[in-house]
PDB file of C-alpha atoms in Angstrom:
ATOM      1  CA  MET I   1       1.800  18.147 -16.793  1.00 44.00           C
ATOM      2  CA  PRO I   2       2.548  14.560 -16.814  1.00 57.00           C
ATOM      3  CA  ASN I   3       0.971  11.515 -15.469  1.00 65.00           C
ATOM      4  CA  LEU I   4       2.564  11.159 -11.554  1.00 86.00           C
ATOM      5  CA  LYS I   5       1.888   8.066 -10.612  1.00 92.00           C
ATOM      6  CA  VAL I   6      -0.222   7.552  -7.755  1.00 94.00           C
ATOM      7  CA  VAL I   7       0.635   5.334  -4.649  1.00 96.00           C
ATOM      8  CA  SER I   8      -1.819   5.479  -1.603  1.00 96.00           C
ATOM      9  CA  ILE I   9      -0.604   4.977   2.082  1.00 98.00           C
ATOM     10  CA  VAL I  10      -2.844   3.308   4.329  1.00 98.00           C
ATOM     11  CA  ASP I  11      -1.177   2.869   8.237  1.00 98.00           C
ATOM     12  CA  ASP I  12      -2.317   3.561  11.403  1.00 98.00           C
ATOM     13  CA  ASP I  13       0.897   5.090  12.469  1.00 97.00           C
ATOM     14  CA  GLU I  14       0.793   8.880  10.992  1.00 97.00           C
ATOM     15  CA  SER I  15       4.991   9.257  11.828  1.00 97.00           C
ATOM     16  CA  ILE I  16       4.742   6.627   9.326  1.00 96.00           C
ATOM     17  CA  ARG I  17       2.308   7.560   7.235  1.00 97.00           C
ATOM     18  CA  ASN I  18       4.278  11.084   6.675  1.00 98.00           C
ATOM     19  CA  SER I  19       7.479   9.745   7.036  1.00 97.00           C
ATOM     20  CA  THR I  20       6.458   8.046   3.601  1.00 98.00           C
ATOM     21  CA  GLN I  21       4.106  10.110   1.462  1.00 98.00           C
ATOM     22  CA  SER I  22       7.443  12.300   1.632  1.00 98.00           C
ATOM     23  CA  LEU I  23       9.304   9.363   0.817  1.00 97.00           C
ATOM     24  CA  VAL I  24       6.382   8.719  -1.706  1.00 97.00           C
ATOM     25  CA  ARG I  25       6.735  12.427  -2.805  1.00 97.00           C
ATOM     26  CA  SER I  26      10.907  12.649  -3.359  1.00 96.00           C
ATOM     27  CA  MET I  27      10.923   9.988  -5.771  1.00 95.00           C
ATOM     28  CA  GLY I  28       8.728  12.593  -7.543  1.00 94.00           C
ATOM     29  CA  TRP I  29       5.217  10.973  -7.466  1.00 95.00           C
ATOM     30  CA  GLN I  30       2.272  11.736  -5.988  1.00 94.00           C
ATOM     31  CA  ALA I  31       1.146  10.497  -2.238  1.00 96.00           C
ATOM     32  CA  ARG I  32      -2.454   9.949  -1.080  1.00 95.00           C
ATOM     33  CA  ALA I  33      -2.367   8.872   2.929  1.00 97.00           C
ATOM     34  CA  TYR I  34      -5.438   7.744   5.123  1.00 97.00           C
ATOM     35  CA  ALA I  35      -5.404   6.850   8.433  1.00 98.00           C
ATOM     36  CA  SER I  36      -7.204   3.715   8.659  1.00 98.00           C
ATOM     37  CA  ALA I  37      -8.129   1.035   5.792  1.00 98.00           C
ATOM     38  CA  ASP I  38     -12.072   1.795   6.053  1.00 97.00           C
ATOM     39  CA  GLN I  39     -11.292   5.514   5.674  1.00 96.00           C
ATOM     40  CA  PHE I  40      -9.013   4.345   1.903  1.00 96.00           C
ATOM     41  CA  LEU I  41     -12.686   2.616   1.312  1.00 95.00           C
ATOM     42  CA  ALA I  42     -14.912   5.108   1.871  1.00 94.00           C
ATOM     43  CA  ALA I  43     -12.433   7.526  -0.472  1.00 92.00           C
ATOM     44  CA  LEU I  44     -12.059   4.366  -2.489  1.00 90.00           C
ATOM     45  CA  ALA I  45     -15.947   4.284  -2.903  1.00 86.00           C
ATOM     46  CA  LEU I  46     -17.064   8.065  -3.455  1.00 82.00           C
ATOM     47  CA  ASP I  47     -14.395   8.002  -6.102  1.00 75.00           C
ATOM     48  CA  GLY I  48     -14.911   5.062  -8.414  1.00 64.00           C
ATOM     49  CA  ALA I  49     -12.327   3.884  -9.249  1.00 57.00           C
ATOM     50  CA  PRO I  50      -9.721   6.734  -9.219  1.00 62.00           C
ATOM     51  CA  CYS I  51      -6.456   6.947 -11.177  1.00 77.00           C
ATOM     52  CA  LEU I  52      -4.013   4.656  -8.435  1.00 89.00           C
ATOM     53  CA  ASP I  53      -0.790   3.171  -8.646  1.00 93.00           C
ATOM     54  CA  CYS I  54      -0.085   1.335  -5.825  1.00 96.00           C
ATOM     55  CA  ILE I  55      -1.152   0.948  -2.105  1.00 97.00           C
ATOM     56  CA  VAL I  56       1.861   0.496   0.616  1.00 98.00           C
ATOM     57  CA  SER I  57      -0.556  -0.787   3.495  1.00 98.00           C
ATOM     58  CA  ASP I  58      -0.112  -1.803   6.920  1.00 98.00           C
ATOM     59  CA  ILE I  59      -0.965  -5.032   7.991  1.00 97.00           C
ATOM     60  CA  GLN I  60      -1.986  -4.131  11.599  1.00 96.00           C
ATOM     61  CA  MET I  61      -4.806  -1.482  12.159  1.00 97.00           C
ATOM     62  CA  PRO I  62      -7.347  -1.100  14.780  1.00 96.00           C
ATOM     63  CA  GLY I  63     -11.198  -1.691  12.543  1.00 97.00           C
ATOM     64  CA  THR I  64     -10.054  -3.120   8.573  1.00 98.00           C
ATOM     65  CA  ASN I  65      -6.372  -5.046   8.594  1.00 97.00           C
ATOM     66  CA  GLY I  66      -4.164  -5.105   5.584  1.00 97.00           C
ATOM     67  CA  LEU I  67      -5.279  -8.399   4.698  1.00 97.00           C
ATOM     68  CA  GLN I  68      -8.651  -7.710   5.105  1.00 97.00           C
ATOM     69  CA  LEU I  69      -8.414  -5.229   3.235  1.00 97.00           C
ATOM     70  CA  LEU I  70      -6.390  -6.855   0.374  1.00 96.00           C
ATOM     71  CA  GLN I  71      -9.742  -8.590  -0.455  1.00 96.00           C
ATOM     72  CA  LYS I  72     -12.362  -6.506  -0.138  1.00 96.00           C
ATOM     73  CA  LEU I  73     -10.580  -5.219  -2.454  1.00 94.00           C
ATOM     74  CA  ARG I  74     -10.249  -8.295  -4.636  1.00 93.00           C
ATOM     75  CA  GLU I  75     -13.814  -8.927  -4.706  1.00 93.00           C
ATOM     76  CA  GLY I  76     -14.238  -5.081  -6.109  1.00 90.00           C
ATOM     77  CA  HIS I  77     -12.655  -6.872  -8.814  1.00 89.00           C
ATOM     78  CA  TYR I  78      -9.801  -4.141  -7.974  1.00 89.00           C
ATOM     79  CA  THR I  79      -6.272  -4.876  -9.343  1.00 88.00           C
ATOM     80  CA  PHE I  80      -3.714  -3.087  -7.085  1.00 91.00           C
ATOM     81  CA  THR I  81       0.097  -3.326  -6.914  1.00 95.00           C
ATOM     82  CA  ILE I  82      -0.292  -3.647  -3.227  1.00 97.00           C
ATOM     83  CA  ILE I  83       2.955  -3.677  -0.720  1.00 98.00           C
ATOM     84  CA  PHE I  84       2.566  -4.215   2.548  1.00 98.00           C
ATOM     85  CA  VAL I  85       4.631  -2.709   6.445  1.00 97.00           C
ATOM     86  CA  THR I  86       4.147  -4.077   9.351  1.00 96.00           C
ATOM     87  CA  GLY I  87       6.063  -3.830  12.658  1.00 93.00           C
ATOM     88  CA  PHE I  88       4.142  -7.828  13.559  1.00 91.00           C
ATOM     89  CA  PHE I  89       6.629  -9.675  10.449  1.00 92.00           C
ATOM     90  CA  SER I  90       5.612 -13.414   9.976  1.00 93.00           C
ATOM     91  CA  GLU I  91       5.936 -15.908   7.246  1.00 94.00           C
ATOM     92  CA  ASP I  92       2.268 -17.052   7.454  1.00 94.00           C
ATOM     93  CA  ILE I  93       1.781 -13.195   7.492  1.00 93.00           C
ATOM     94  CA  ALA I  94       4.201 -13.124   4.835  1.00 95.00           C
ATOM     95  CA  GLN I  95       3.748 -16.001   2.762  1.00 96.00           C
ATOM     96  CA  THR I  96      -0.199 -15.427   3.648  1.00 95.00           C
ATOM     97  CA  ALA I  97      -0.077 -11.858   1.698  1.00 96.00           C
ATOM     98  CA  MET I  98       1.504 -12.798  -1.208  1.00 96.00           C
ATOM     99  CA  SER I  99      -0.963 -15.265  -2.120  1.00 95.00           C
ATOM    100  CA  GLU I 100      -3.142 -13.614  -1.682  1.00 93.00           C
ATOM    101  CA  GLY I 101      -1.920 -11.434  -4.797  1.00 93.00           C
ATOM    102  CA  ALA I 102       0.795  -8.545  -2.539  1.00 97.00           C
ATOM    103  CA  LEU I 103       3.691  -7.712  -4.277  1.00 97.00           C
ATOM    104  CA  CYS I 104       5.928  -8.012  -1.138  1.00 97.00           C
ATOM    105  CA  VAL I 105       6.139  -7.829   2.901  1.00 97.00           C
ATOM    106  CA  LEU I 106       8.417  -5.354   4.524  1.00 97.00           C
ATOM    107  CA  GLU I 107       9.043  -5.669   8.284  1.00 96.00           C
ATOM    108  CA  LYS I 108       9.135  -1.938  10.018  1.00 95.00           C
ATOM    109  CA  PRO I 109      10.466   0.158  10.433  1.00 94.00           C
ATOM    110  CA  VAL I 110      10.953  -0.428   6.915  1.00 95.00           C
ATOM    111  CA  ASP I 111      14.432   0.845   4.797  1.00 96.00           C
ATOM    112  CA  PRO I 112      13.552   3.622   2.349  1.00 97.00           C
ATOM    113  CA  THR I 113      16.296   2.783   0.623  1.00 97.00           C
ATOM    114  CA  LEU I 114      14.345  -1.472   0.154  1.00 98.00           C
ATOM    115  CA  LEU I 115      10.824   0.923  -0.340  1.00 98.00           C
ATOM    116  CA  CYS I 116      11.912   2.641  -2.821  1.00 97.00           C
ATOM    117  CA  ASP I 117      12.780   0.039  -4.485  1.00 97.00           C
ATOM    118  CA  TRP I 118       9.717  -2.121  -4.310  1.00 97.00           C
ATOM    119  CA  LEU I 119       8.151   0.541  -5.210  1.00 97.00           C
ATOM    120  CA  CYS I 120       9.621   1.295  -8.600  1.00 96.00           C
ATOM    121  CA  LEU I 121       8.720  -2.230  -9.635  1.00 96.00           C
ATOM    122  CA  ALA I 122       5.021  -1.268  -8.448  1.00 96.00           C
ATOM    123  CA  LEU I 123       5.094   1.375 -10.699  1.00 94.00           C
ATOM    124  CA  SER I 124       7.118  -0.450 -13.356  1.00 90.00           C
ATOM    125  CA  ARG I 125       4.416  -3.164 -13.618  1.00 70.00           C
ATOM    126  CA  GLU I 126       2.154  -2.914 -16.790  1.00 42.00           C
ATOM    127  CA  ALA I 127       0.551  -5.237 -15.891  1.00 35.00           C
ATOM    128  CA  ARG I 128      -2.133  -5.398 -12.847  1.00 39.00           C
TER     129      ARG I 128
END
């Protein structure tokens, strides 16, 4: 079986989570979906360092938000590529996310073609 790329989707909005998961799978990659950053972090703690290539995460979520998730991942020395999506886009949030290591910040509703382009870039990166 080929080694498929794995994308984790972290979003509290079920419809966005499901549509992003479908999009990722339609591109031939594996998708794992989580309803919150806390749920993702719990799964990460159970699995150790799972086979994971990229994270697509909302920024505004109950509990741990996307920027806090990024900070916790960096503190844990995880270097997963992160693409943020948000319904509350601002240049300040985008600048903060990018300075902390996010690949990009996309505004919801996200154009599926644009997300696919960013995912292709993220999954083709050799250094994480």
